Amino acid sequence: MQISDLFSVTGKVVLITGGTRGIGAMIAEGFIANGARVYLCSRDAETGRATAMSLAQKYHGTCQYLQGSVSDLAGIRNLAEQFRSLESRLDVLINNAGVSVSSEIDDFSESDWDKVIDT
């Protein structure tokens, strides 16, 4: 067995939340460049569709966008339903979505913490 066989992502199905920019997009790029089918999730549909199309074209691979938010249970369920309608399995889940709150640490409220941690 070759080392490339052990660590290949060819044909793997990958879902990346927060995958349309920054670190998430870079992670997606690595998976697509190495043969995985990638789904990107974010709240911003325009950026999401553009990123998915750009990465698919650049690497002649499969990259699709799913609009949604993982900040609450309804959004998570919606994302799961969208994904299930397209794929029968998930090999890799990257929970990269995140939010920030612009306030000093001493002024961070419990609801601020909940927002950051829940996402």
mmCIF file of C-alpha atoms in Angstrom:
data_model
loop_
_atom_site.group_PDB
_atom_site.id
_atom_site.type_symbol
_atom_site.label_atom_id
_atom_site.label_comp_id
_atom_site.label_asym_id
_atom_site.label_seq_id
_atom_site.Cartn_x
_atom_site.Cartn_y
_atom_site.Cartn_z
ATOM 1 C CA MET A 1 0.000 0.000 0.000
ATOM 2 C CA GLN A 2 1.201 3.472 -0.918
ATOM 3 C CA ILE A 3 1.169 6.406 1.515
ATOM 4 C CA SER A 4 -0.969 8.296 -1.026
ATOM 5 C CA ASP A 5 -3.596 5.545 -0.730
ATOM 6 C CA LEU A 6 -3.778 6.038 3.024
ATOM 7 C CA PHE A 7 -4.266 9.792 2.867
ATOM 8 C CA SER A 8 -6.078 10.303 -0.430
ATOM 9 C CA VAL A 9 -9.246 12.394 -0.419
ATOM 10 C CA THR A 10 -10.160 11.483 -3.992
ATOM 11 C CA GLY A 11 -13.889 10.846 -4.168
ATOM 12 C CA LYS A 12 -14.489 11.888 -0.550
ATOM 13 C CA VAL A 13 -17.524 14.059 0.218
ATOM 14 C CA VAL A 14 -16.684 17.152 2.252
ATOM 15 C CA LEU A 15 -18.908 19.793 3.871
ATOM 16 C CA ILE A 16 -17.281 22.999 5.096
ATOM 17 C CA THR A 17 -19.281 25.515 7.124
ATOM 18 C CA GLY A 18 -17.901 29.023 6.772
ATOM 19 C CA GLY A 19 -16.222 27.738 3.626
ATOM 20 C CA THR A 20 -16.634 30.694 1.295
ATOM 21 C CA ARG A 21 -13.749 32.905 2.389
ATOM 22 C CA GLY A 22 -10.564 32.962 4.444
ATOM 23 C CA ILE A 23 -9.423 29.733 6.057
ATOM 24 C CA GLY A 24 -12.594 27.890 5.031
ATOM 25 C CA ALA A 25 -12.054 28.678 1.352
ATOM 26 C CA MET A 26 -8.398 27.633 1.621
ATOM 27 C CA ILE A 27 -9.428 24.317 3.185
ATOM 28 C CA ALA A 28 -11.971 23.822 0.389
ATOM 29 C CA GLU A 29 -9.341 24.575 -2.226
ATOM 30 C CA GLY A 30 -7.055 21.870 -0.832
ATOM 31 C CA PHE A 31 -9.800 19.255 -0.867
ATOM 32 C CA ILE A 32 -11.019 20.137 -4.381
ATOM 33 C CA ALA A 33 -7.471 20.223 -5.771
ATOM 34 C CA ASN A 34 -7.030 16.679 -4.464
ATOM 35 C CA GLY A 35 -10.211 15.194 -5.898
ATOM 36 C CA ALA A 36 -12.861 15.573 -3.189
ATOM 37 C CA ARG A 37 -16.462 16.665 -3.820
ATOM 38 C CA VAL A 38 -16.902 19.770 -1.708
ATOM 39 C CA TYR A 39 -19.961 21.597 -0.391
ATOM 40 C CA LEU A 40 -19.550 25.088 1.042
ATOM 41 C CA CYS A 41 -22.012 26.547 3.517
ATOM 42 C CA SER A 42 -22.401 30.179 4.565
ATOM 43 C CA ARG A 43 -25.072 32.817 4.991
ATOM 44 C CA ASP A 44 -23.900 34.982 2.070
ATOM 45 C CA ALA A 45 -25.374 33.386 -1.065
ATOM 46 C CA GLU A 46 -23.697 35.715 -3.555
ATOM 47 C CA THR A 47 -20.200 35.095 -2.189
ATOM 48 C CA GLY A 48 -20.951 31.413 -1.700
ATOM 49 C CA ARG A 49 -22.031 30.771 -5.260
ATOM 50 C CA ALA A 50 -19.108 32.777 -6.640
ATOM 51 C CA THR A 51 -16.558 30.952 -4.478
ATOM 52 C CA ALA A 52 -17.956 27.516 -5.335
ATOM 53 C CA MET A 53 -17.976 28.286 -9.058
ATOM 54 C CA SER A 54 -14.468 29.742 -8.987
ATOM 55 C CA LEU A 55 -12.980 26.758 -7.133
ATOM 56 C CA ALA A 56 -14.782 24.209 -9.321
ATOM 57 C CA GLN A 57 -13.513 25.895 -12.480
ATOM 58 C CA LYS A 58 -9.970 26.384 -11.196
ATOM 59 C CA TYR A 59 -9.521 22.717 -10.299
ATOM 60 C CA HIS A 60 -12.006 21.138 -12.747
ATOM 61 C CA GLY A 61 -13.676 19.620 -9.714
ATOM 62 C CA THR A 62 -16.952 19.535 -7.873
ATOM 63 C CA CYS A 63 -17.801 22.363 -5.516
ATOM 64 C CA GLN A 64 -21.326 23.404 -4.646
ATOM 65 C CA TYR A 65 -22.779 26.045 -2.389
ATOM 66 C CA LEU A 66 -25.476 25.483 0.230
ATOM 67 C CA GLN A 67 -26.946 28.596 1.824
ATOM 68 C CA GLY A 68 -27.525 28.441 5.532
ATOM 69 C CA SER A 69 -26.569 29.394 9.030
ATOM 70 C CA VAL A 70 -25.345 26.997 11.679
ATOM 71 C CA SER A 71 -25.979 29.461 14.495
ATOM 72 C CA ASP A 72 -29.215 27.781 15.568
ATOM 73 C CA LEU A 73 -30.876 24.387 15.418
ATOM 74 C CA ALA A 74 -33.305 25.367 12.642
ATOM 75 C CA GLY A 75 -30.402 26.444 10.424
ATOM 76 C CA ILE A 76 -28.495 23.248 11.160
ATOM 77 C CA ARG A 77 -31.522 21.131 10.278
ATOM 78 C CA ASN A 78 -32.029 23.086 7.058
ATOM 79 C CA LEU A 79 -28.397 22.540 6.070
ATOM 80 C CA ALA A 80 -28.644 18.822 6.850
ATOM 81 C CA GLU A 81 -31.774 18.509 4.701
ATOM 82 C CA GLN A 82 -30.159 20.334 1.780
ATOM 83 C CA PHE A 83 -27.077 18.153 2.039
ATOM 84 C CA ARG A 84 -29.082 14.916 2.355
ATOM 85 C CA SER A 85 -30.966 15.755 -0.830
ATOM 86 C CA LEU A 86 -27.648 15.781 -2.711
ATOM 87 C CA GLU A 87 -25.513 13.121 -1.029
ATOM 88 C CA SER A 88 -26.002 9.789 0.694
ATOM 89 C CA ARG A 89 -22.853 10.064 2.802
ATOM 90 C CA LEU A 90 -20.503 12.569 4.396
ATOM 91 C CA ASP A 91 -16.831 11.697 4.788
ATOM 92 C CA VAL A 92 -15.466 14.946 6.212
ATOM 93 C CA LEU A 93 -17.159 17.764 8.113
ATOM 94 C CA ILE A 94 -15.204 20.949 8.769
ATOM 95 C CA ASN A 95 -17.026 23.209 11.236
ATOM 96 C CA ASN A 96 -15.297 26.442 10.323
ATOM 97 C CA ALA A 97 -18.191 28.907 10.634
ATOM 98 C CA GLY A 98 -17.691 31.572 13.229
ATOM 99 C CA VAL A 99 -18.841 34.938 14.432
ATOM 100 C CA SER A 100 -17.272 37.627 16.514
ATOM 101 C CA VAL A 101 -18.629 40.253 18.843
ATOM 102 C CA SER A 102 -17.018 43.670 18.920
ATOM 103 C CA SER A 103 -16.732 44.467 22.581
ATOM 104 C CA GLU A 104 -14.074 44.499 25.241
ATOM 105 C CA ILE A 105 -13.672 41.237 27.147
ATOM 106 C CA ASP A 106 -14.905 42.849 30.348
ATOM 107 C CA ASP A 107 -18.078 43.947 28.557
ATOM 108 C CA PHE A 108 -18.774 40.559 26.919
ATOM 109 C CA SER A 109 -22.272 39.518 27.953
ATOM 110 C CA GLU A 110 -23.522 35.980 28.410
ATOM 111 C CA SER A 111 -25.548 36.341 25.204
ATOM 112 C CA ASP A 112 -22.367 37.458 23.376
ATOM 113 C CA TRP A 113 -20.615 34.291 24.555
ATOM 114 C CA ASP A 114 -23.621 32.181 23.558
ATOM 115 C CA LYS A 115 -23.616 33.669 20.065
ATOM 116 C CA VAL A 116 -19.924 32.901 19.552
ATOM 117 C CA ILE A 117 -19.989 29.415 21.077
ATOM 118 C CA ASP A 118 -23.296 28.334 19.500
ATOM 119 C CA THR A 119 -22.016 29.105 16.029
#
